[in-house]
Short mmCIF file of C-alpha atoms and ligand atoms in Angstrom, two decimals:
data_model
loop_
_atom_site.label_atom_id
_atom_site.label_comp_id
_atom_site.label_asym_id
_atom_site.label_seq_id
_atom_site.Cartn_x
_atom_site.Cartn_y
_atom_site.Cartn_z
CA MET D 245 -194.77 182.73 -7.65
CA LYS D 246 -195.42 181.32 -4.18
CA PRO D 247 -195.37 184.02 -0.97
CA ILE D 248 -192.56 181.76 0.66
CA LEU D 249 -190.58 181.81 -2.57
CA ARG D 250 -191.21 185.64 -3.20
CA ASN D 251 -190.03 186.21 0.48
CA ILE D 252 -186.80 184.36 0.08
CA ILE D 253 -185.88 186.44 -3.22
CA HIS D 254 -186.64 189.38 -1.48
CA THR D 255 -184.66 188.62 1.56
CA ALA D 256 -181.79 187.69 -0.94
CA GLN D 257 -182.08 190.86 -2.58
CA ASP D 258 -181.91 192.81 0.68
CA ILE D 259 -178.88 191.02 1.86
CA PHE D 260 -177.33 191.59 -1.43
CA LEU D 261 -178.06 195.20 -1.44
CA ASN D 262 -176.68 195.49 2.12
CA VAL D 263 -173.31 193.93 0.89
CA LEU D 264 -173.02 196.19 -2.16
CA LEU D 265 -174.12 199.42 -0.80
CA PRO D 266 -173.37 199.51 3.19
CA LYS D 267 -176.07 201.47 4.84
CA THR D 268 -175.56 204.96 6.54
CA CYS D 269 -177.93 206.69 8.93
CA ALA D 270 -180.91 208.53 6.89
CA GLY D 271 -180.51 211.36 9.27
CA CYS D 272 -176.76 211.90 9.71
CA GLY D 273 -175.04 209.64 6.85
CA LYS D 274 -172.71 207.77 10.01
CA ALA D 275 -171.92 204.40 8.33
CA ASN D 276 -173.42 201.18 9.37
CA GLU D 277 -176.57 202.48 11.03
CA SER D 278 -179.93 202.98 9.34
CA PHE D 279 -181.11 205.46 11.88
CA CYS D 280 -178.75 205.89 14.67
CA GLU D 281 -179.90 206.51 18.18
CA PRO D 282 -178.70 210.00 18.37
CA CYS D 283 -180.83 211.06 15.47
CA ARG D 284 -183.94 208.66 16.96
CA PHE D 285 -183.36 210.98 20.14
CA ALA D 286 -183.74 214.14 18.22
CA SER D 287 -186.70 212.84 16.68
CA TYR D 288 -188.59 212.00 19.43
CA LYS D 289 -190.87 214.87 21.36
CA ASN D 290 -192.05 213.95 24.70
CA GLY D 291 -195.98 214.01 25.42
CA ALA D 292 -199.20 214.53 23.43
CA GLN D 293 -201.67 217.24 21.91
CA CYS D 294 -204.92 217.39 20.39
CA LEU D 295 -204.51 217.00 16.55
CA ILE D 296 -207.30 219.75 15.79
CA CYS D 297 -205.86 222.54 18.13
CA GLY D 298 -202.76 221.68 19.71
CA PHE D 299 -203.91 221.72 22.96
CA ARG D 300 -201.59 219.74 25.23
CA ASP D 301 -203.22 216.30 26.54
CA ASN D 302 -201.28 213.24 28.16
CA THR D 303 -203.39 210.94 26.19
CA GLY D 304 -203.69 212.47 22.79
CA LYS D 305 -207.18 212.97 23.02
CA ILE D 306 -209.05 215.35 20.27
CA CYS D 307 -210.45 217.64 22.84
CA ARG D 308 -214.16 217.97 23.79
CA SER D 309 -214.31 221.73 22.75
CA HIS D 310 -214.43 220.52 18.93
CA LEU D 311 -217.88 218.64 20.12
CA GLY D 312 -219.65 222.32 19.65
CA VAL D 313 -220.08 222.67 15.95
CA LYS D 314 -222.39 220.40 14.64
CA SER D 315 -221.13 221.20 10.87
CA ASP D 316 -217.72 220.96 11.97
CA PHE D 317 -215.81 218.38 10.33
CA ASN D 318 -213.97 217.54 13.06
CA GLN D 319 -216.84 217.09 15.22
CA GLN D 320 -217.69 214.35 12.88
CA SER D 321 -214.46 212.86 13.44
CA ILE D 322 -214.98 212.43 16.89
CA GLU D 323 -218.35 210.41 16.36
CA ILE D 324 -216.91 208.38 14.09
CA GLY D 325 -214.56 207.12 16.35
CA LEU D 326 -211.19 208.71 15.93
CA ARG D 327 -210.66 209.43 19.57
CA ARG D 328 -207.02 210.02 19.98
CA VAL D 329 -204.11 210.73 17.59
CA ILE D 330 -200.42 210.34 18.73
CA TRP D 331 -197.25 211.15 16.80
CA VAL D 332 -193.53 210.66 17.52
CA GLY D 333 -192.11 213.78 16.34
CA ASN D 334 -192.41 216.95 14.05
CA TYR D 335 -192.18 216.39 10.29
CA ASN D 336 -188.77 218.28 9.87
CA GLY D 337 -185.21 217.26 10.28
CA GLN D 338 -184.14 213.93 10.86
CA LEU D 339 -187.30 212.31 11.25
CA LYS D 340 -188.81 213.72 7.72
CA GLU D 341 -185.70 212.54 5.90
CA ALA D 342 -186.14 209.17 7.35
CA ILE D 343 -189.65 208.89 5.88
CA TRP D 344 -188.38 210.31 2.71
CA GLN D 345 -185.81 207.39 2.48
CA LEU D 346 -187.88 204.71 3.32
CA LYS D 347 -190.66 205.84 0.75
CA TYR D 348 -188.83 206.99 -2.15
CA LYS D 349 -185.19 205.50 -1.74
CA LYS D 350 -187.31 202.35 -0.77
CA ARG D 351 -185.15 201.80 2.01
CA LYS D 352 -187.39 199.55 3.81
CA GLU D 353 -185.12 198.76 6.72
CA LEU D 354 -186.21 201.78 8.01
CA ALA D 355 -189.23 200.86 8.90
CA LYS D 356 -187.66 198.87 11.84
CA PRO D 357 -186.27 201.85 14.01
CA LEU D 358 -189.39 203.77 12.71
CA GLY D 359 -191.47 201.25 14.12
CA GLU D 360 -189.60 200.95 17.38
CA LEU D 361 -190.44 204.90 17.70
CA LEU D 362 -193.83 204.10 17.06
CA TYR D 363 -193.86 201.81 20.15
CA LYS D 364 -191.75 203.82 22.24
CA LYS D 365 -194.66 206.58 21.92
CA PHE D 366 -197.21 204.30 22.34
CA HIS D 367 -195.96 202.97 25.42
CA GLU D 368 -195.00 206.44 26.78
CA ILE D 369 -198.80 207.42 26.24
CA PHE D 370 -200.40 204.24 27.28
CA GLY D 371 -198.18 202.86 29.90
CA SER D 372 -196.74 199.27 30.55
CA PRO D 373 -197.72 196.68 28.34
CA THR D 374 -200.35 195.34 31.56
CA TYR D 375 -202.90 196.82 28.93
CA LEU D 376 -202.42 193.96 26.81
CA GLY D 377 -202.20 191.49 29.31
CA SER D 378 -199.37 188.57 29.18
CA ARG D 379 -196.69 189.46 26.77
CA THR D 380 -196.85 185.98 25.81
CA SER D 381 -200.05 186.32 24.27
CA GLU D 382 -201.85 187.97 21.84
CA ALA D 383 -203.52 191.61 23.01
CA LYS D 384 -207.26 190.29 21.87
CA ASN D 385 -208.86 193.67 22.19
CA PHE D 386 -206.48 195.58 20.13
CA VAL D 387 -205.41 194.98 16.19
CA VAL D 388 -203.12 197.30 14.37
CA ILE D 389 -204.15 198.77 10.71
CA PRO D 390 -201.91 200.51 8.38
CA ILE D 391 -203.29 203.20 6.05
CA PRO D 392 -203.55 201.54 2.78
CA LEU D 393 -202.03 202.95 -0.65
CA HIS D 394 -204.04 202.60 -3.82
CA PHE D 395 -203.20 199.26 -5.15
CA LYS D 396 -201.73 201.15 -8.27
CA LYS D 397 -199.25 203.33 -6.07
CA GLU D 398 -198.55 200.22 -3.88
CA TYR D 399 -197.44 198.29 -7.22
CA GLU D 400 -195.51 201.30 -8.34
CA ARG D 401 -193.72 201.68 -4.78
CA GLY D 402 -193.04 198.23 -4.40
CA PHE D 403 -194.71 198.25 -0.60
CA ASN D 404 -196.87 200.12 1.25
CA GLN D 405 -194.72 202.42 3.86
CA ALA D 406 -197.67 202.31 6.70
CA GLY D 407 -198.00 198.42 6.35
CA LEU D 408 -194.29 197.83 7.07
CA LEU D 409 -194.30 200.21 10.03
CA ALA D 410 -197.75 198.68 11.30
CA GLN D 411 -196.11 195.16 11.02
CA GLU D 412 -193.00 196.44 12.87
CA PHE D 413 -195.34 198.10 15.61
CA GLY D 414 -197.39 194.90 15.71
CA LYS D 415 -194.37 192.53 16.58
CA LEU D 416 -193.13 194.88 19.48
CA SER D 417 -196.51 195.39 20.99
CA ASN D 418 -197.77 191.79 20.29
CA ILE D 419 -201.12 193.56 18.96
CA ARG D 420 -202.36 191.49 15.62
CA CYS D 421 -201.55 193.43 12.64
CA LEU D 422 -204.30 193.32 10.01
CA THR D 423 -202.36 194.43 6.76
CA ASN D 424 -205.11 194.47 4.37
CA ALA D 425 -208.18 195.73 6.74
CA LEU D 426 -208.51 198.78 4.67
CA VAL D 427 -208.60 199.38 1.09
CA LYS D 428 -208.03 202.40 -0.69
CA THR D 429 -210.60 202.40 -3.46
CA ARG D 430 -209.50 205.17 -5.57
CA GLU D 431 -206.79 207.02 -6.59
CA THR D 432 -206.30 210.86 -4.97
CA LYS D 433 -203.89 213.85 -5.18
CA ALA D 434 -201.34 213.59 -2.49
CA GLN D 435 -202.64 215.66 0.40
CA VAL D 436 -199.71 217.63 0.39
CA ALA D 437 -200.41 218.90 -3.07
CA VAL D 438 -204.16 219.95 -2.27
CA GLU D 439 -204.29 223.63 -0.95
CA ASN D 440 -206.53 223.93 1.76
CA LYS D 441 -208.13 222.02 4.58
CA GLU D 442 -211.45 221.66 3.19
CA ALA D 443 -210.35 220.83 0.02
CA ARG D 444 -207.66 217.84 1.44
CA ILE D 445 -211.09 216.46 3.25
CA LYS D 446 -213.08 216.46 0.01
CA ASN D 447 -210.34 214.90 -1.85
CA LEU D 448 -210.58 211.60 0.18
CA ASP D 449 -213.92 211.51 0.48
CA GLY D 450 -215.10 208.05 0.33
CA ALA D 451 -211.58 206.91 -0.73
CA PHE D 452 -211.15 204.19 2.03
CA GLU D 453 -213.29 200.62 2.46
CA ILE D 454 -213.18 198.08 4.95
CA ASN D 455 -212.08 194.51 3.75
CA GLN D 456 -214.54 192.55 5.63
CA LYS D 457 -213.00 189.20 5.49
CA GLN D 458 -209.71 190.51 7.44
CA PHE D 459 -212.23 190.51 10.42
CA ASN D 460 -213.91 187.12 9.90
CA HIS D 461 -212.18 185.86 12.99
CA LEU D 462 -214.36 188.15 15.13
CA THR D 463 -217.78 188.20 16.44
CA THR D 464 -219.85 191.39 15.86
CA GLN D 465 -219.67 192.27 19.54
CA GLN D 466 -215.89 191.70 19.67
CA PHE D 467 -215.28 193.79 16.59
CA ASN D 468 -217.38 196.74 18.39
CA ASN D 469 -215.25 196.27 21.41
CA LEU D 470 -211.92 196.57 19.69
CA THR D 471 -209.29 199.31 20.00
CA ILE D 472 -207.84 199.83 16.95
CA VAL D 473 -204.42 201.46 16.18
CA LEU D 474 -204.24 203.09 12.92
CA ILE D 475 -201.20 203.57 11.47
CA ASP D 476 -199.55 206.14 9.20
CA ASP D 477 -196.41 207.43 8.07
CA VAL D 478 -197.24 211.30 8.28
CA SER D 479 -200.12 213.25 9.29
CA THR D 480 -200.93 216.72 8.24
CA THR D 481 -204.39 217.67 8.98
CA GLY D 482 -205.45 214.38 10.11
CA ALA D 483 -207.83 214.06 7.05
CA THR D 484 -206.41 210.35 5.95
CA LEU D 485 -206.82 208.93 9.33
CA ILE D 486 -210.51 210.70 9.45
CA HIS D 487 -211.41 209.16 6.44
CA ALA D 488 -209.83 205.87 7.23
CA SER D 489 -211.77 205.71 10.94
CA GLU D 490 -215.00 206.71 8.93
CA ALA D 491 -214.83 203.78 6.91
CA LEU D 492 -214.21 201.56 10.23
CA ALA D 493 -216.66 203.53 12.05
CA LYS D 494 -219.35 202.64 9.52
CA ALA D 495 -218.46 199.11 10.15
CA GLY D 496 -219.11 199.18 13.64
CA ALA D 497 -215.61 200.12 15.38
CA GLY D 498 -215.90 202.18 17.98
CA ASP D 499 -212.42 202.88 19.65
CA ILE D 500 -209.55 204.11 17.11
CA ILE D 501 -206.39 205.77 17.98
CA GLY D 502 -204.23 207.26 15.43
CA LEU D 503 -200.61 206.37 15.82
CA VAL D 504 -198.26 208.22 13.27
CA VAL D 505 -194.51 208.58 12.73
CA ALA D 506 -194.46 212.45 12.24
CA HIS D 507 -197.12 215.46 12.40
CA GLY D 508 -196.98 218.53 9.93
CA GLY D 509 -195.53 218.90 6.63
ZN1 LIG W 291 -177.97 209.80 12.47
ZN1 LIG W 292 -208.27 220.38 20.54
#
Protein backbone atom coordinates (compact mmCIF):
# COMPACT_ATOMS: atom_id res chain seq x y z
CA MET A 1 0.00 0.00 0.00
CA LYS A 2 1.26 3.48 -0.82
CA PRO A 3 2.30 5.48 2.27
CA ILE A 4 -0.11 8.31 1.40
CA LEU A 5 -3.04 5.90 1.19
CA ARG A 6 -2.00 4.26 4.44
CA ASN A 7 -1.84 7.68 6.12
CA ILE A 8 -5.31 8.56 4.87
CA ILE A 9 -6.68 5.30 6.27
CA HIS A 10 -4.94 5.87 9.61
CA THR A 11 -6.29 9.42 9.83
CA ALA A 12 -9.78 8.18 9.01
CA GLN A 13 -9.44 5.52 11.73
CA ASP A 14 -8.32 8.15 14.22
CA ILE A 15 -11.28 10.42 13.42
CA PHE A 16 -13.67 7.49 13.59
CA LEU A 17 -12.31 6.36 16.98
CA ASN A 18 -12.47 9.88 18.38
CA VAL A 19 -16.13 10.17 17.46
CA LEU A 20 -17.00 6.77 18.88
CA LEU A 21 -14.86 7.05 21.96
CA PRO A 22 -14.66 10.62 23.19
CA LYS A 23 -11.27 11.11 24.74
CA THR A 24 -10.66 11.70 28.40
CA CYS A 25 -7.56 13.10 30.08
CA ALA A 26 -5.00 10.34 30.65
CA GLY A 27 -4.12 11.89 34.01
CA CYS A 28 -7.47 12.72 35.64
CA GLY A 29 -10.24 11.47 33.36
CA LYS A 30 -11.60 14.92 32.49
CA ALA A 31 -13.70 14.79 29.32
CA ASN A 32 -12.65 16.03 25.88
CA GLU A 33 -8.97 16.38 26.69
CA SER A 34 -6.11 13.98 26.03
CA PHE A 35 -3.81 15.39 28.74
CA CYS A 36 -5.24 18.46 30.42
CA GLU A 37 -3.41 21.62 31.43
CA PRO A 38 -3.48 20.95 35.22
CA CYS A 39 -2.13 17.42 34.64
CA ARG A 40 0.60 18.77 32.37
CA PHE A 41 1.47 21.37 34.98
CA ALA A 42 1.59 18.75 37.75
CA SER A 43 3.88 16.56 35.63
CA TYR A 44 6.46 19.24 34.90
CA LYS A 45 9.49 19.62 37.14
CA ASN A 46 11.66 22.70 36.75
CA GLY A 47 15.42 22.47 36.45
CA ALA A 48 17.79 19.67 35.50
CA GLN A 49 20.04 17.20 37.24
CA CYS A 50 22.97 14.90 36.55
CA LEU A 51 21.46 11.63 35.36
CA ILE A 52 23.98 9.54 37.28
CA CYS A 53 24.09 11.12 40.75
CA GLY A 54 21.15 13.52 40.80
CA PHE A 55 23.33 16.60 41.34
CA ARG A 56 21.42 19.68 40.25
CA ASP A 57 22.88 21.24 37.15
CA ASN A 58 21.07 23.78 35.05
CA THR A 59 22.10 22.30 31.73
CA GLY A 60 21.52 18.68 32.65
CA LYS A 61 25.22 17.88 32.29
CA ILE A 62 26.46 14.53 33.47
CA CYS A 63 28.93 15.81 36.08
CA ARG A 64 32.68 15.72 35.78
CA SER A 65 33.28 13.70 38.92
CA HIS A 66 32.08 10.62 37.04
CA LEU A 67 35.16 10.99 34.86
CA GLY A 68 37.34 9.65 37.69
CA VAL A 69 37.00 5.89 37.36
CA LYS A 70 38.25 4.37 34.13
CA SER A 71 36.47 1.05 34.48
CA ASP A 72 33.18 2.72 35.35
CA PHE A 73 30.68 2.40 32.56
CA ASN A 74 29.47 5.90 33.27
CA GLN A 75 32.94 7.19 32.51
CA GLN A 76 32.60 5.59 29.11
CA SER A 77 29.21 7.17 28.64
CA ILE A 78 30.82 10.60 28.73
CA GLU A 79 33.44 9.58 26.21
CA ILE A 80 30.80 8.25 23.88
CA GLY A 81 29.14 11.59 23.40
CA LEU A 82 26.16 11.58 25.75
CA ARG A 83 26.90 14.76 27.68
CA ARG A 84 23.53 15.86 28.95
CA VAL A 85 20.22 14.25 29.78
CA ILE A 86 17.12 16.26 30.63
CA TRP A 87 13.65 15.06 31.45
CA VAL A 88 10.19 16.59 31.89
CA GLY A 89 9.28 14.98 35.22
CA ASN A 90 9.36 11.94 37.42
CA TYR A 91 7.92 8.64 36.29
CA ASN A 92 4.88 8.62 38.52
CA GLY A 93 1.36 10.05 38.82
CA GLN A 94 -0.26 11.58 35.77
CA LEU A 95 2.89 11.52 33.66
CA LYS A 96 3.35 7.78 34.15
CA GLU A 97 -0.30 7.22 33.29
CA ALA A 98 -0.04 9.29 30.10
CA ILE A 99 3.03 7.36 28.91
CA TRP A 100 1.36 4.06 29.79
CA GLN A 101 -1.79 4.94 27.83
CA LEU A 102 0.25 6.12 24.85
CA LYS A 103 2.10 2.80 24.70
CA TYR A 104 -0.35 0.20 25.88
CA LYS A 105 -3.73 1.75 25.14
CA LYS A 106 -2.25 2.96 21.86
CA ARG A 107 -3.49 6.51 22.46
CA LYS A 108 -1.23 8.02 19.83
CA GLU A 109 -2.81 11.46 20.30
CA LEU A 110 -0.93 11.66 23.62
CA ALA A 111 2.32 12.10 21.70
CA LYS A 112 1.28 15.70 21.02
CA PRO A 113 0.91 17.00 24.60
CA LEU A 114 3.93 14.94 25.69
CA GLY A 115 5.93 16.29 22.75
CA GLU A 116 4.95 19.80 23.83
CA LEU A 117 6.28 19.06 27.31
CA LEU A 118 9.55 17.86 25.78
CA TYR A 119 9.82 21.10 23.85
CA LYS A 120 8.98 23.17 26.94
CA LYS A 121 11.75 21.42 28.87
CA PHE A 122 14.27 21.80 26.03
CA HIS A 123 13.37 25.48 25.78
CA GLU A 124 13.68 25.98 29.55
CA ILE A 125 17.19 24.51 29.59
CA PHE A 126 18.61 25.84 26.32
CA GLY A 127 16.84 29.17 26.11
CA SER A 128 15.00 30.91 23.31
CA PRO A 129 15.15 29.47 19.84
CA THR A 130 17.96 31.86 18.85
CA TYR A 131 20.28 28.87 19.29
CA LEU A 132 18.53 27.45 16.28
CA GLY A 133 18.83 30.53 14.10
CA SER A 134 15.72 31.69 12.33
CA ARG A 135 12.49 29.95 13.24
CA THR A 136 11.58 29.86 9.57
CA SER A 137 14.63 27.88 8.49
CA GLU A 138 15.66 24.47 9.62
CA ALA A 139 18.09 24.20 12.53
CA LYS A 140 20.96 22.69 10.58
CA ASN A 141 23.32 21.81 13.38
CA PHE A 142 20.74 19.75 15.20
CA VAL A 143 18.90 16.54 14.46
CA VAL A 144 16.27 14.70 16.47
CA ILE A 145 16.56 10.92 16.69
CA PRO A 146 14.20 8.61 18.57
CA ILE A 147 15.29 5.50 20.44
CA PRO A 148 14.08 2.70 18.15
CA LEU A 149 12.10 -0.39 19.02
CA HIS A 150 13.03 -3.77 17.61
CA PHE A 151 11.01 -4.18 14.39
CA LYS A 152 8.99 -7.08 15.85
CA LYS A 153 7.94 -4.98 18.82
CA GLU A 154 7.12 -1.99 16.63
CA TYR A 155 5.04 -4.24 14.41
CA GLU A 156 3.13 -5.60 17.42
CA ARG A 157 2.46 -2.14 18.82
CA GLY A 158 1.87 -0.54 15.45
CA PHE A 159 4.13 2.40 16.20
CA ASN A 160 7.23 3.49 18.08
CA GLN A 161 6.17 5.88 20.85
CA ALA A 162 9.62 7.53 20.90
CA GLY A 163 9.28 8.09 17.15
CA LEU A 164 5.94 9.88 17.61
CA LEU A 165 7.40 12.01 20.41
CA ALA A 166 10.45 12.86 18.29
CA GLN A 167 8.23 13.95 15.40
CA GLU A 168 6.19 16.25 17.64
CA PHE A 169 9.34 17.69 19.18
CA GLY A 170 10.88 18.14 15.72
CA LYS A 171 7.86 20.11 14.50
CA LEU A 172 7.89 22.45 17.48
CA SER A 173 11.64 23.02 17.58
CA ASN A 174 12.10 23.16 13.81
CA ILE A 175 14.78 20.49 14.08
CA ARG A 176 14.93 17.81 11.43
CA CYS A 177 13.75 14.45 12.72
CA LEU A 178 15.51 11.32 11.45
CA THR A 179 13.02 8.69 12.50
CA ASN A 180 15.00 5.66 11.34
CA ALA A 181 18.55 6.82 12.09
CA LEU A 182 19.01 4.16 14.73
CA VAL A 183 18.04 0.52 14.45
CA LYS A 184 17.58 -1.94 17.27
CA THR A 185 19.29 -5.06 16.04
CA ARG A 186 18.07 -7.60 18.53
CA GLU A 187 15.22 -8.10 20.96
CA THR A 188 16.09 -7.42 24.57
CA LYS A 189 14.27 -7.90 27.85
CA ALA A 190 12.36 -4.85 29.04
CA GLN A 191 14.83 -2.83 31.12
CA VAL A 192 12.43 -2.79 34.06
CA ALA A 193 12.42 -6.61 34.06
CA VAL A 194 16.20 -6.73 34.49
CA GLU A 195 17.26 -6.72 38.11
CA ASN A 196 20.36 -4.67 38.64
CA LYS A 197 22.19 -1.87 36.91
CA GLU A 198 25.07 -4.05 35.63
CA ALA A 199 22.63 -6.52 34.11
CA ARG A 200 20.66 -3.69 32.52
CA ILE A 201 23.76 -2.36 30.86
CA LYS A 202 24.74 -5.82 29.59
CA ASN A 203 21.20 -6.49 28.40
CA LEU A 204 21.61 -3.75 25.78
CA ASP A 205 25.21 -4.38 24.74
CA GLY A 206 25.51 -3.81 21.01
CA ALA A 207 21.72 -3.66 20.61
CA PHE A 208 21.74 -0.46 18.54
CA GLU A 209 23.18 0.32 15.15
CA ILE A 210 23.23 3.44 13.06
CA ASN A 211 21.41 3.53 9.72
CA GLN A 212 24.00 5.32 7.62
CA LYS A 213 21.58 6.08 4.77
CA GLN A 214 19.73 8.54 6.98
CA PHE A 215 22.84 10.70 7.14
CA ASN A 216 23.74 10.66 3.44
CA HIS A 217 22.71 14.30 3.11
CA LEU A 218 25.57 15.30 5.45
CA THR A 219 29.33 15.42 4.93
CA THR A 220 31.47 13.68 7.55
CA GLN A 221 32.37 17.05 9.02
CA GLN A 222 28.74 18.13 9.18
CA PHE A 223 27.91 14.87 10.91
CA ASN A 224 30.71 15.31 13.45
CA ASN A 225 29.48 18.83 14.23
CA LEU A 226 25.89 17.84 14.82
CA THR A 227 24.16 18.07 18.14
CA ILE A 228 21.89 15.07 18.34
CA VAL A 229 18.75 15.24 20.46
CA LEU A 230 18.02 11.65 21.39
CA ILE A 231 14.40 11.11 22.41
CA ASP A 232 12.86 8.42 24.60
CA ASP A 233 9.71 8.11 26.69
CA VAL A 234 11.25 6.80 29.92
CA SER A 235 14.79 6.56 31.25
CA THR A 236 15.66 4.69 34.42
CA THR A 237 19.41 4.10 34.66
CA GLY A 238 20.13 5.79 31.35
CA ALA A 239 21.42 2.50 29.91
CA THR A 240 19.29 2.75 26.77
CA LEU A 241 20.44 6.31 26.05
CA ILE A 242 24.04 5.31 26.74
CA HIS A 243 23.98 2.36 24.35
CA ALA A 244 22.22 4.28 21.61
CA SER A 245 24.76 7.09 22.03
CA GLU A 246 27.56 4.60 21.73
CA ALA A 247 26.31 3.53 18.31
CA LEU A 248 26.10 7.18 17.20
CA ALA A 249 29.51 8.01 18.63
CA LYS A 250 31.14 5.10 16.82
CA ALA A 251 29.99 6.78 13.63
CA GLY A 252 31.57 10.05 14.77
CA ALA A 253 28.81 11.93 16.59
CA GLY A 254 30.29 14.23 19.20
CA ASP A 255 27.50 15.89 21.09
CA ILE A 256 24.37 14.08 22.18
CA ILE A 257 21.60 15.39 24.43
CA GLY A 258 19.19 12.87 25.90
CA LEU A 259 15.66 14.29 26.13
CA VAL A 260 13.12 12.06 27.81
CA VAL A 261 9.60 12.48 29.12
CA ALA A 262 10.09 10.78 32.48
CA HIS A 263 12.92 9.64 34.68
CA GLY A 264 12.68 6.84 37.23
CA GLY A 265 10.57 3.75 37.37
ZN1 LIG B 1 -6.08 15.86 33.59
ZN1 LIG C 1 26.71 13.45 38.74
